[in-house]
Structure formats: structure tokens, C-alpha cells
Amino acid sequence: MQYIFMLQGEEPNWEDVSPEEMQATIDEMGRYNQELKDAGAMVDGHGLRERATATVVHFPAGEGEPTVTDGPFAETKEQLMGFWIIECANLDEALAWAKKAPLQEAAIEVRPLVEESSEEEEISGEELVRRAREKK
Amino acid sequence: MEAAGPESVVDRTFRQESGRAVASLIRVLGDFDIAEEAVQEAFVVALERWPRDGVPSNPGAWITQVARNRAIDRLRRARSLREKTEQLEGLEALRPPQLSPADRVASDEIEDDRLRLIFTCCHPALAPEARVALTLRSLGGLTTAEIAAAFLVAEATMAQRLVRAKKKIHGAGIPYEVPDREQMPGRLPGVLATLYLVFNEGYRGSTSPDLVRVELSSEAIRLTRVLAGLLPDEPEAQGLLALMLLNDSRRPARVDAEGRAVPLEEQDRGLWDRELIAEGLALSEQAAAAGPAGPYTVQARIAAAHAQAAQPEETDWARIVRLYEWLERAAPGPVVELNRAAAVAMGESPQRGLELIDAIEGLEGYRPLHSARGDLLHRLGRDAEAAEAFARALAIPGNEVDTAYLERQLELIQSR
């Protein structure tokens, strides 16, 4: 299964963060990402630029044209700050990865991605039982 | 005494055995609904055949077998070929050991299935009330209506809760497995809490006419025994098992011939089950010796203190009060305060116990609080206030056995 990890947190005031602290944070996150890659679990992942850079395209109900406003979409203190897409067997594995993330005062929302539907084929139950028995 | 008819045998056996069948089918199908429906259909077949042909020698295997066949029928309508093929392979694998009665399924395998299922049902990604409902539905074999009644919600609400929980298990990819050692500390408390609720639902069904619903309690004990056996390094699992066994040992003495609840002090202690007490005492000591005692182990030691008193007046109330104080630190809450107050009333004086009860906040709608107040006021000779307290208790819904007790107390006071 594939899961998206949505990193929610309060954006730090970057002016209060020293270059050394910032580098340490980046290095730590780099090691976590490398671990995900080495395990074959990382499908994709990115940090997002600060909220002030967000732009929102709104779609009205019905016919009208989309409009553009400055963002972010949700004016909450907690913002989406980054995401990963992780490949793993089940929720427990996903949660184990999420818990390992080097974070403080943040949250990761873990949600499964909709799977693309596999081959569809009309087939009788008897045929299925026969195939299952043959395979044994 | 009325002879047990074939239907009641089918009913009883079905409830006892269905949890195992559901657990095995869920393992191979990965789908709660198909598993449960298939087992329900097997029940219909049993209702028809068992009264005619007799109950099979291994009813659990019979139910699993018939349900398995029904599940294959249902799978014809499943979604994708890949899914269907995987599930059918699993169902095929379930067949051989179950077909010949001589060659019974290894009980370990069944217990493993049930253990897996309980960790799935009690997953932290599910809401606590959904965990209990799922466990009672899947492992306890209760109907949605019975679970709804037990938790005082509408049947439709409970049905919705179960549907959502099953959807989440499937959609979020909650696995069907026992967590590894590293994850265990985070996962065990939720499982223990759920098992204890199942036990209590059986021991003291809040709306059931029988004070004791033996099968649910024994189901909880069986599951906790499996859990404690597989997790020997988890003292709280042993502590919970000890607590259940010690409470269960009093079962034969808890209801009188007229079906009324008998308070602990008035119980015929000769009826208490000595074997359960011996096992419970040994387990509670073992759990307590393993380090700082957790909430279940402390409660087991309180139950042990009662079990060790051959007569009510031999009860070491001072020790019980100390244990409740310990419990209040480990797991604070108004119900623990109430129990401590009741112990103080016995060990010190009814007056002191009453003062403590009256200082408790947040239990205005809790029947046992008003019942305990009534008892203490009665003991202090304040009968008018006692009658008022019993009347307040009776105004709160609860099980019929307790209602009968409260009505008798009220009558007793009013007849003076």
C-alpha cells in the first residue's frame, strides 16, 4: 500500500533560527530520508516553502471561472509543511516509519492513497475455485 | 428445571464457538463482513441440521467449515480477480485439517487467529468505543442489538459505528497480526482495557436480566489467558487475568435464589470457587513481584485481599484502603474514589465513608454511588435520607438484578 505522510506544524520564525541549528535540522531530516530510501519505502517526499509563498485557485460551484487569491488555503496556526509518499505493507509499518521522523511539536497525518484498481474480469465462482485448487 | 432444547444448545454453542470461526475466516479473507456473514449463515444451517442430526463433536470446526463454504459462494461477487484468488487460496488452505474430525485443527493456530484479531480490533487507529464494539461483535459473538443495549446507544448508531470501524480497518490497511516486541508497550493497554470491558459486560451486563453472562466472561478470560501466556514478560496481562479469575470466583455467590444481587459482605463464601482463587492469588503475586504494580495488578491484589478473608469480619480493610490509595495514584478517577470511600466505610466508619462519597464530583448519574450512599445512610440510622438515595439510584437505568436489590432495600426501610 502507499501512504501519504502530511507533516503539520507551526512554521518557525526562521529569523530566530541560527544557521547551525538549521543545518543540524536539515542533516537530521536528510538521514531520515536516506533511511527511507535505503529500505525501499520512499516513493516521493518534499518539504514545502513557507506559507507566505502559497497561492490558491478557487473553483466556484456550477459554471463560473476559477479565481486566484493569495494563500494559504487554511488560515490555521498549524500548516502543511511537507509530505512523504511511502510504500509499505500496512498501517503498522507506516506508523513505525512516521514515529521515526525527527520532529518536535508537530504532527504527521498518515493516510492511505487510493489504489489504482487492478484488472477486472468477469469470472464464475466455480472457475475461481478450480483455479485456486490447480494452483495448489 | 426446564430441559435445554436443541435450539438453546445451538444458540449457546454458536456463541461460544463463533469467535474462533470468525477469527480464522478474517485471517484468510482479510474481510470482517464476509467472515461475519458467512458465520451467520452457518448458524442458520446449524439451526436446521443440529436438532435433526445432533450437535457435531467439534462444533467450532463444523462452523468454520460451513462458513468457509458460504464465504466461497459470496466471493463470486467480490471485486477484483487478484483479491478473489488470494482469498480463495486462503479458504482452500483452511479446509483439509477441518474436514476430517479425527484431524482437528491445532488449537494453537486457532488461538493465534483470535489473538491477531483482538490486536486488530483494539488498534489505536480506531476510536476506543469502536474497539470494544468490534471485539464484542467479532470475538464475543454478540449481535449489534446486544452491544447497542450494553452501551445504551441506539442500534442504528452502533451499526454505523461497526461499519465505520470495519471500513477503516480495510481502508487504512490496519494489519491482522500480533505487534512485535517494540510496538507491544504502546498496543497492550488498549487490548487489556477492551478485554476487561468484555469481562465486565459478561460479569455485570448493565441491562441484562442475568447478572452473570457466563459466556462473555469466560470468553474474556480465555482471551486474556492466551494473551498472558504469549506475553510472559507483561505483568499487567497476568494482573488482569488474576483480577478476572478472582472476580469470577465469586460468581456462584453473587445472585440469590430469587435472582437478586447479594452484596460482598452477605455472600456465602463457601460458594466461592477455590480453584479460581488459588490460580488468581498465584498470578496476582507473580504480577506484583515483577516491579511497580500497574492498575490491573493493584485491582487484582484488592480482589485477592477479599478472597483471603474466610469471613467478612476477617477482611483486612486497612490494606484494601492502602491499595485503593495506590490505585488512585496509578489510575485516578471518581469510580476509584468511590471504591476507596466504600473501603474506608468498612475499615473506619460509615460516617467517614459517607463524607468521602459526598466529596466525589462527577458521578451524579452513576447508580452504584447512590446505592452505596443509601447503604451507608441506612447503617447510620438515617432512613429517610437512605430511602431518598435508593430512590435516586432506581431512577437511573441499570440491570434488573441490581434493581431488585435496590427495591428490596427501599421496601425494608419503608416497612419499618
Coordinates of C-alpha atoms in Angstrom, one line a residue:
Chain A
M1 CA 0.0 0.0 0.0
Q2 CA 1.0 3.6 -0.4
Y3 CA 0.5 6.2 2.3
I4 CA 1.0 9.9 2.3
F5 CA 2.6 11.4 5.4
M6 CA 1.3 15.0 5.8
L7 CA 3.6 17.0 8.1
Q8 CA 1.5 19.5 10.1
G9 CA 3.2 22.1 12.3
E10 CA 3.6 25.7 13.2
E11 CA 6.0 27.4 10.8
P12 CA 9.1 28.5 12.7
N13 CA 10.2 32.1 12.6
W14 CA 13.3 31.5 10.5
E15 CA 15.0 34.7 11.7
D16 CA 15.2 33.1 15.2
V17 CA 16.9 30.0 13.9
S18 CA 20.7 30.1 13.8
P19 CA 22.4 28.8 10.6
E20 CA 24.0 25.9 12.7
E21 CA 20.6 24.9 14.1
M22 CA 19.1 25.0 10.6
Q23 CA 21.9 22.9 9.2
A24 CA 21.5 20.3 12.0
T25 CA 17.8 20.1 11.3
I26 CA 18.4 19.6 7.6
D27 CA 21.1 17.0 8.2
E28 CA 18.8 15.0 10.5
M29 CA 16.0 15.1 8.1
G30 CA 18.4 14.0 5.3
R31 CA 19.4 10.9 7.3
Y32 CA 15.8 10.0 7.9
N33 CA 15.0 10.4 4.2
Q34 CA 18.1 8.3 3.3
E35 CA 16.9 5.6 5.7
L36 CA 13.5 5.5 3.9
K37 CA 15.3 5.3 0.5
D38 CA 17.6 2.5 1.6
A39 CA 14.6 0.5 2.9
G40 CA 12.9 1.0 -0.5
A41 CA 10.0 2.7 1.3
M42 CA 10.4 6.2 -0.2
V43 CA 8.2 6.9 -3.2
D44 CA 8.5 10.7 -3.0
G45 CA 8.8 13.4 -0.5
H46 CA 9.3 17.2 -0.2
G47 CA 9.4 20.0 2.2
L48 CA 7.2 22.9 1.3
R49 CA 8.3 26.6 1.0
E50 CA 7.0 28.9 3.7
R51 CA 3.2 29.6 3.8
A52 CA 3.7 33.2 2.6
T53 CA 4.6 31.7 -0.9
A54 CA 1.2 29.9 -1.2
T55 CA -1.4 30.8 -3.8
V56 CA -4.9 29.4 -4.0
V57 CA -7.1 28.7 -7.1
H58 CA -10.8 28.6 -6.1
F59 CA -13.4 26.8 -8.2
P60 CA -17.0 28.1 -7.8
A61 CA -20.0 25.8 -7.8
G62 CA -21.5 25.4 -11.2
E63 CA -20.2 27.1 -14.3
G64 CA -18.1 30.2 -13.4
E65 CA -14.3 30.7 -14.0
P66 CA -11.8 29.8 -11.3
T67 CA -10.4 32.7 -9.3
V68 CA -6.9 33.2 -7.8
T69 CA -6.2 34.6 -4.3
D70 CA -3.2 34.7 -2.1
G71 CA -2.9 31.6 0.2
P72 CA -2.6 29.5 2.2
F73 CA -5.9 27.8 1.9
A74 CA -6.4 27.2 5.7
E75 CA -5.7 30.2 7.9
T76 CA -4.8 28.0 10.9
K77 CA -1.6 28.1 13.0
E78 CA -0.8 24.5 12.0
Q79 CA 0.1 24.3 8.3
L80 CA 1.0 21.6 5.9
M81 CA 4.8 21.9 5.9
G82 CA 5.8 18.9 3.8
F83 CA 4.9 15.4 2.7
W84 CA 6.2 12.0 2.0
I85 CA 4.7 9.2 0.0
I86 CA 5.7 5.9 1.5
E87 CA 5.3 2.3 0.2
C88 CA 4.8 -0.3 2.8
A89 CA 2.8 -3.4 3.7
N90 CA 0.3 -2.0 6.2
L91 CA -0.6 0.8 8.6
D92 CA 1.6 -0.6 11.4
E93 CA 4.7 -0.3 9.1
A94 CA 3.6 3.2 8.0
L95 CA 3.1 4.2 11.7
A96 CA 6.5 2.8 12.6
W97 CA 8.2 4.9 9.9
A98 CA 6.2 8.0 10.8
K99 CA 7.2 7.7 14.5
K100 CA 10.9 7.7 13.4
A101 CA 10.7 11.2 11.8
P102 CA 13.0 13.7 13.5
L103 CA 10.3 16.1 14.6
Q104 CA 9.2 18.2 17.6
E105 CA 5.9 19.9 18.3
A106 CA 4.5 18.7 15.0
A107 CA 2.1 16.0 13.8
I108 CA 2.1 13.6 10.8
E109 CA -1.3 12.7 9.4
V110 CA -1.0 9.3 7.8
R111 CA -3.5 8.4 5.1
P112 CA -3.6 5.7 2.5
L113 CA -3.7 6.7 -1.1
V114 CA -6.5 5.4 -3.3
E115 CA -5.1 2.3 -5.1
E116 CA -5.5 2.1 -8.8
S117 CA -7.9 -0.8 -9.4
S118 CA -6.4 -4.0 -10.6
E119 CA -7.5 -6.0 -13.6
E120 CA -11.3 -6.5 -13.7
E121 CA -12.5 -9.8 -15.2
E122 CA -15.9 -11.4 -15.1
I123 CA -15.5 -15.0 -13.9
S124 CA -17.6 -17.6 -12.3
G125 CA -17.1 -18.7 -8.7
E126 CA -16.6 -22.4 -9.8
E127 CA -13.9 -21.3 -12.2
L128 CA -12.2 -19.4 -9.4
V129 CA -12.3 -22.3 -7.1
R130 CA -10.9 -24.5 -9.8
R131 CA -8.0 -22.1 -10.5
A132 CA -7.3 -21.9 -6.8
R133 CA -7.2 -25.7 -6.5
E134 CA -5.0 -26.0 -9.6
K135 CA -2.5 -23.5 -8.1
K136 CA -2.0 -25.6 -5.0
Chain B
M1 CA -36.0 -27.1 35.7
E2 CA -36.7 -26.8 32.0
A3 CA -34.7 -29.1 29.8
A4 CA -32.4 -27.3 27.4
G5 CA -34.0 -27.7 23.9
P6 CA -31.9 -28.2 20.8
E7 CA -32.3 -24.5 19.8
S8 CA -30.7 -23.3 23.1
V9 CA -27.8 -25.8 22.6
V10 CA -27.3 -24.4 19.1
D11 CA -27.5 -20.8 20.5
R12 CA -25.1 -21.4 23.3
T13 CA -22.6 -23.4 21.2
F14 CA -22.8 -20.9 18.4
R15 CA -21.9 -18.0 20.7
Q16 CA -19.0 -19.9 22.3
E17 CA -17.5 -21.1 19.1
S18 CA -18.3 -18.3 16.6
G19 CA -15.4 -16.1 17.7
R20 CA -12.9 -18.8 16.6
A21 CA -14.6 -19.3 13.3
V22 CA -14.8 -15.5 12.6
A23 CA -11.1 -15.1 13.6
S24 CA -10.0 -17.8 11.2
L25 CA -12.0 -16.6 8.3
I26 CA -10.9 -13.0 8.8
R27 CA -7.3 -14.2 8.7
V28 CA -7.7 -15.8 5.3
L29 CA -10.2 -13.3 3.9
G30 CA -8.9 -10.1 5.4
D31 CA -12.6 -9.0 5.4
F32 CA -14.8 -8.7 8.6
D33 CA -18.1 -8.5 6.8
I34 CA -17.8 -11.6 4.6
A35 CA -16.4 -13.6 7.6
E36 CA -19.3 -12.5 9.9
E37 CA -22.0 -13.0 7.3
A38 CA -20.6 -16.4 6.4
V39 CA -20.6 -17.4 10.1
Q40 CA -24.2 -16.1 10.5
E41 CA -25.2 -18.3 7.5
A42 CA -23.5 -21.3 9.1
F43 CA -25.7 -20.6 12.2
V44 CA -28.8 -20.8 10.1
V45 CA -27.7 -24.1 8.7
A46 CA -26.9 -25.3 12.3
L47 CA -30.4 -24.3 13.5
E48 CA -31.8 -26.6 10.8
R49 CA -29.4 -29.5 11.0
W50 CA -28.2 -29.9 14.6
P51 CA -31.7 -30.5 16.1
R52 CA -32.2 -33.2 13.5
D53 CA -28.7 -34.8 13.2
G54 CA -27.2 -33.9 16.6
V55 CA -24.5 -31.4 17.6
P56 CA -21.2 -32.3 15.8
S57 CA -18.4 -33.5 18.0
N58 CA -16.3 -30.4 17.1
P59 CA -18.8 -27.6 16.6
G60 CA -16.1 -25.0 16.1
A61 CA -14.6 -26.9 13.2
W62 CA -18.1 -27.5 11.8
I63 CA -19.0 -23.8 11.9
T64 CA -15.7 -22.9 10.3
Q65 CA -16.2 -25.5 7.6
V66 CA -19.7 -24.5 6.7
A67 CA -18.9 -20.8 6.9
R68 CA -15.9 -21.3 4.7
N69 CA -18.2 -22.8 2.0
R70 CA -20.6 -19.9 2.3
A71 CA -17.7 -17.5 2.0
I72 CA -16.6 -19.1 -1.3
D73 CA -20.1 -18.5 -2.6
R74 CA -20.0 -14.9 -1.5
L75 CA -16.6 -14.4 -3.1
R76 CA -18.2 -14.9 -6.5
R77 CA -19.4 -11.4 -6.1
A78 CA -16.1 -9.9 -4.9
R79 CA -14.4 -7.1 -6.8
S80 CA -11.1 -8.0 -8.3
L81 CA -9.8 -11.3 -9.6
R82 CA -6.5 -10.9 -7.8
E83 CA -8.2 -10.3 -4.5
K84 CA -10.6 -13.2 -5.1
T85 CA -7.8 -15.6 -6.0
E86 CA -5.8 -14.8 -2.9
Q87 CA -8.8 -15.2 -0.6
L88 CA -9.9 -18.4 -2.2
E89 CA -6.4 -19.8 -1.8
G90 CA -6.6 -19.0 1.9
L91 CA -10.0 -20.7 2.1
E92 CA -8.7 -23.8 0.4
A93 CA -5.9 -23.9 3.0
L94 CA -8.5 -23.8 5.8
R95 CA -10.1 -26.9 4.5
P96 CA -8.0 -30.0 5.0
P97 CA -7.5 -30.1 8.8
Q98 CA -11.1 -29.3 9.4
L99 CA -12.6 -31.9 7.1
S100 CA -11.7 -35.0 9.0
P101 CA -13.0 -34.9 12.6
A102 CA -10.1 -37.1 13.7
D103 CA -7.6 -34.5 12.5
R104 CA -8.6 -31.4 14.4
V105 CA -7.1 -28.0 13.8
A106 CA -4.2 -27.4 16.1
S107 CA -5.7 -25.3 18.9
D108 CA -2.6 -23.0 18.9
E109 CA -3.4 -21.9 15.4
I110 CA -6.9 -21.0 16.4
E111 CA -5.7 -19.1 19.5
D112 CA -3.2 -17.3 17.3
D113 CA -6.0 -16.2 15.0
R114 CA -8.0 -14.9 17.9
L115 CA -5.0 -13.1 19.3
R116 CA -4.4 -11.4 15.9
L117 CA -8.0 -10.4 15.7
I118 CA -8.0 -8.8 19.1
F119 CA -4.9 -6.7 18.3
T120 CA -6.7 -5.6 15.1
C121 CA -9.9 -4.8 16.9
C122 CA -8.1 -2.8 19.5
H123 CA -5.8 -0.9 17.2
P124 CA -5.0 2.6 18.3
A125 CA -6.1 3.9 14.9
L126 CA -9.7 3.0 15.9
A127 CA -11.8 5.0 18.4
P128 CA -12.0 3.4 21.8
E129 CA -15.7 2.8 21.7
A130 CA -15.3 1.2 18.3
R131 CA -12.6 -1.2 19.7
V132 CA -14.9 -2.6 22.3
A133 CA -17.8 -2.9 19.9
L134 CA -15.7 -4.7 17.3
T135 CA -14.3 -7.1 19.9
L136 CA -17.7 -8.0 21.3
R137 CA -19.1 -8.4 17.7
S138 CA -16.2 -10.4 16.2
L139 CA -14.8 -12.4 19.2
G140 CA -17.7 -12.4 21.6
G141 CA -20.3 -13.2 19.0
L142 CA -22.8 -10.6 20.3
T143 CA -25.4 -9.1 18.0
T144 CA -25.3 -5.4 17.1
A145 CA -28.6 -5.0 19.1
E146 CA -27.0 -6.6 22.2
I147 CA -23.9 -4.4 22.0
A148 CA -26.1 -1.3 21.5
A149 CA -28.1 -2.2 24.6
A150 CA -25.0 -2.8 26.6
F151 CA -23.7 0.7 25.8
L152 CA -27.0 2.4 25.9
V153 CA -27.0 3.7 22.4
A154 CA -29.5 3.2 19.5
E155 CA -29.0 0.1 17.4
A156 CA -28.6 2.2 14.3
T157 CA -25.8 4.2 16.0
M158 CA -23.9 1.0 17.0
A159 CA -24.4 -0.5 13.5
Q160 CA -22.9 2.7 12.0
R161 CA -20.0 2.6 14.4
L162 CA -19.2 -1.0 13.4
V163 CA -19.5 -0.2 9.7
R164 CA -17.1 2.7 10.1
A165 CA -14.6 0.7 12.1
K166 CA -14.5 -2.1 9.6
K167 CA -14.2 0.4 6.7
K168 CA -11.2 2.0 8.5
I169 CA -9.5 -1.4 9.1
H170 CA -9.8 -2.2 5.4
G171 CA -9.2 1.3 4.0
A172 CA -6.3 2.3 6.2
G173 CA -4.6 -1.1 6.0
I174 CA -4.7 -2.0 9.7
P175 CA -2.8 -5.3 9.7
Y176 CA -4.1 -8.6 11.0
E177 CA -1.2 -9.5 13.2
V178 CA 0.3 -9.5 16.7
P179 CA 2.6 -6.5 17.1
D180 CA 6.2 -7.1 17.6
R181 CA 8.1 -6.6 20.9
E182 CA 9.0 -3.0 20.1
Q183 CA 5.4 -1.9 19.5
M184 CA 3.9 -4.0 22.3
P185 CA 4.0 -1.4 25.1
G186 CA 2.0 1.0 23.0
R187 CA -0.5 -1.6 22.0
L188 CA -1.1 -3.7 25.1
P189 CA -3.0 -1.2 27.3
G190 CA -5.8 -0.8 24.7
V191 CA -6.2 -4.6 24.4
L192 CA -6.3 -5.1 28.2
A193 CA -8.9 -2.3 28.6
T194 CA -11.0 -3.9 25.9
L195 CA -10.8 -7.4 27.4
Y196 CA -11.7 -6.0 30.8
L197 CA -14.8 -4.3 29.4
V198 CA -15.8 -7.6 27.7
F199 CA -15.3 -9.4 31.0
N200 CA -17.4 -6.8 32.9
E201 CA -20.1 -6.9 30.3
G202 CA -20.3 -10.6 30.9
Y203 CA -19.9 -10.3 34.7
R204 CA -22.3 -7.5 35.2
G205 CA -24.2 -6.8 32.0
S206 CA -25.6 -3.3 32.5
T207 CA -29.0 -4.1 31.2
S208 CA -29.0 -7.9 31.1
P209 CA -31.6 -9.7 33.2
D210 CA -28.9 -12.2 34.3
L211 CA -26.3 -10.5 36.5
V212 CA -23.8 -13.0 35.1
R213 CA -23.5 -13.7 31.4
V214 CA -21.1 -16.5 31.8
E215 CA -20.0 -17.0 28.2
L216 CA -18.8 -13.4 27.7
S217 CA -16.8 -13.6 30.9
S218 CA -15.3 -16.9 30.0
E219 CA -14.5 -15.6 26.6
A220 CA -12.7 -12.6 28.1
I221 CA -10.9 -15.0 30.5
R222 CA -9.9 -17.3 27.6
L223 CA -8.5 -14.5 25.5
T224 CA -6.7 -12.9 28.5
R225 CA -5.2 -16.4 29.3
V226 CA -3.9 -16.7 25.7
L227 CA -2.6 -13.1 25.9
A228 CA -0.9 -13.7 29.3
G229 CA 0.6 -17.0 28.1
L230 CA 2.0 -15.5 25.0
L231 CA 3.3 -12.4 26.8
P232 CA 5.0 -13.7 29.9
D233 CA 7.0 -10.5 30.3
E234 CA 4.0 -8.3 30.6
P235 CA 2.9 -8.3 34.3
E236 CA -0.3 -6.3 33.6
A237 CA -1.6 -9.1 31.3
Q238 CA -1.1 -11.5 34.3
G239 CA -2.5 -8.9 36.6
L240 CA -5.7 -8.6 34.5
L241 CA -6.1 -12.4 34.3
A242 CA -5.7 -12.6 38.1
L243 CA -8.3 -9.9 38.5
M244 CA -10.8 -11.6 36.3
L245 CA -10.3 -15.1 37.9
L246 CA -10.7 -13.6 41.4
N247 CA -13.8 -11.8 40.5
D248 CA -15.2 -14.8 38.6
S249 CA -14.5 -17.0 41.7
R250 CA -17.4 -15.1 43.5
R251 CA -19.8 -15.7 40.6
P252 CA -21.8 -18.6 42.3
A253 CA -22.4 -16.4 45.3
R254 CA -23.4 -13.1 43.7
V255 CA -27.0 -13.8 42.9
D256 CA -29.5 -15.4 45.4
A257 CA -32.2 -18.0 44.6
E258 CA -34.7 -15.2 43.7
G259 CA -32.2 -13.7 41.2
R260 CA -31.2 -10.7 43.4
A261 CA -27.7 -9.3 43.7
V262 CA -26.0 -10.3 47.0
P263 CA -23.5 -7.7 48.4
L264 CA -20.0 -8.9 49.0
E265 CA -20.4 -8.9 52.9
E266 CA -23.5 -11.1 52.7
Q267 CA -22.2 -13.7 50.2
D268 CA -21.9 -17.3 51.2
R269 CA -18.1 -17.6 51.0
G270 CA -18.4 -21.4 50.9
L271 CA -19.7 -21.0 47.3
W272 CA -16.6 -19.2 46.1
D273 CA -14.6 -21.2 43.6
R274 CA -11.4 -22.3 45.5
E275 CA -9.6 -23.4 42.3
L276 CA -10.1 -20.0 40.6
I277 CA -9.0 -18.2 43.8
A278 CA -5.8 -20.3 44.1
E279 CA -4.9 -19.6 40.5
G280 CA -5.8 -15.9 40.8
L281 CA -3.8 -15.5 44.0
A282 CA -0.7 -17.1 42.5
L283 CA -0.9 -14.9 39.4
S284 CA -1.5 -11.7 41.3
E285 CA 1.6 -12.4 43.4
Q286 CA 3.6 -13.1 40.4
A287 CA 2.5 -9.9 38.7
A288 CA 3.1 -7.8 41.8
A289 CA 6.6 -9.2 42.2
A290 CA 7.5 -8.2 38.6
G291 CA 8.0 -4.5 39.5
P292 CA 5.9 -1.4 40.3
A293 CA 2.3 -2.8 40.0
G294 CA 0.1 -1.3 37.3
P295 CA -3.6 -0.7 37.7
Y296 CA -4.8 -4.2 36.9
T297 CA -2.3 -5.8 39.2
V298 CA -3.3 -3.5 42.1
Q299 CA -7.0 -4.3 41.5
A300 CA -6.1 -8.0 41.5
R301 CA -4.4 -7.6 44.9
I302 CA -7.6 -5.9 46.2
A303 CA -9.6 -8.8 44.9
A304 CA -7.1 -11.1 46.5
A305 CA -7.4 -9.4 49.9
H306 CA -11.2 -10.2 49.8
A307 CA -10.6 -13.7 48.6
Q308 CA -8.2 -14.4 51.5
A309 CA -10.8 -13.5 54.1
A310 CA -12.8 -16.6 55.1
Q311 CA -15.3 -14.4 56.9
P312 CA -16.3 -10.8 56.1
E313 CA -15.0 -9.6 59.5
E314 CA -11.6 -11.1 58.8
T315 CA -11.2 -8.7 55.8
D316 CA -8.0 -6.6 56.1
W317 CA -9.8 -3.3 55.3
A318 CA -6.7 -1.1 56.2
R319 CA -4.7 -3.0 53.5
I320 CA -7.6 -2.6 51.0
V321 CA -7.7 1.2 51.7
R322 CA -4.0 1.4 51.1
L323 CA -4.3 -0.5 47.8
Y324 CA -7.1 1.9 46.7
E325 CA -4.8 4.9 47.5
W326 CA -2.2 3.3 45.4
L327 CA -4.7 2.7 42.6
E328 CA -5.8 6.3 42.8
R329 CA -2.2 7.4 42.0
A330 CA -1.8 4.9 39.2
A331 CA -5.2 5.4 37.6
P332 CA -7.1 8.4 39.1
G333 CA -10.8 8.7 38.7
P334 CA -14.1 9.2 40.6
V335 CA -15.0 5.5 40.5
V336 CA -11.8 4.6 42.2
E337 CA -12.5 7.3 44.8
L338 CA -16.0 5.8 45.3
N339 CA -14.4 2.3 45.9
R340 CA -11.9 3.7 48.3
A341 CA -14.7 5.5 50.2
A342 CA -16.6 2.2 50.5
A343 CA -13.5 0.5 51.9
V344 CA -13.0 3.4 54.4
A345 CA -16.6 3.0 55.4
M346 CA -15.9 -0.7 56.2
G347 CA -12.5 -0.2 57.8
E348 CA -13.0 3.1 59.7
S349 CA -16.6 4.1 60.0
P350 CA -19.7 4.6 57.8
Q351 CA -19.7 8.3 58.7
R352 CA -16.2 8.8 57.3
G353 CA -17.0 6.8 54.2
L354 CA -20.1 8.9 53.6
E355 CA -18.1 12.1 53.9
L356 CA -15.7 10.9 51.3
I357 CA -18.6 9.8 49.0
D358 CA -20.2 13.2 49.3
A359 CA -16.9 14.9 48.3
I360 CA -16.8 13.0 45.0
E361 CA -17.5 15.0 41.9
G362 CA -18.8 13.8 38.5
L363 CA -20.7 10.7 39.4
E364 CA -24.2 12.2 39.8
G365 CA -25.6 9.8 37.2
Y366 CA -23.7 6.7 38.4
R367 CA -26.0 4.2 40.0
P368 CA -23.6 2.5 42.4
L369 CA -22.8 5.9 44.1
H370 CA -26.4 6.4 45.1
S371 CA -26.7 2.7 46.1
A372 CA -23.6 3.0 48.3
R373 CA -24.9 6.2 49.9
G374 CA -28.2 4.5 50.6
D375 CA -26.4 1.6 52.3
L376 CA -24.3 3.9 54.5
L377 CA -27.2 6.2 55.5
H378 CA -29.2 3.1 56.4
R379 CA -26.4 1.8 58.5
L380 CA -26.2 5.2 60.2
G381 CA -29.9 5.0 61.0
R382 CA -30.7 8.0 58.7
D383 CA -33.5 6.0 57.0
A384 CA -35.4 8.9 55.4
E385 CA -32.2 10.0 53.6
A386 CA -31.3 6.4 52.8
A387 CA -34.7 5.9 51.1
E388 CA -34.1 9.0 49.1
A389 CA -30.7 7.7 47.9
F390 CA -32.1 4.3 46.9
A391 CA -34.9 6.1 45.0
R392 CA -32.3 8.2 43.2
A393 CA -30.4 5.0 42.3
L394 CA -33.6 3.4 41.0
A395 CA -34.2 6.4 38.8
I396 CA -31.0 5.6 36.9
P397 CA -31.2 2.8 34.3
G398 CA -29.3 -0.4 35.2
N399 CA -29.6 -4.1 35.3
E400 CA -32.6 -5.8 36.7
V401 CA -30.7 -7.8 39.3
D402 CA -29.5 -4.6 40.9
T403 CA -32.9 -3.1 40.6
A404 CA -34.4 -6.0 42.5
Y405 CA -31.8 -5.4 45.3
L406 CA -32.5 -1.7 45.5
E407 CA -36.2 -2.2 45.6
R408 CA -35.8 -4.7 48.4
Q409 CA -33.7 -2.2 50.4
L410 CA -36.3 0.5 49.8
E411 CA -39.1 -1.8 50.9
L412 CA -37.2 -2.8 54.0
I413 CA -36.7 0.8 55.1
Q414 CA -40.3 1.8 54.3
S415 CA -41.8 -1.2 56.1
R416 CA -40.4 0.0 59.4

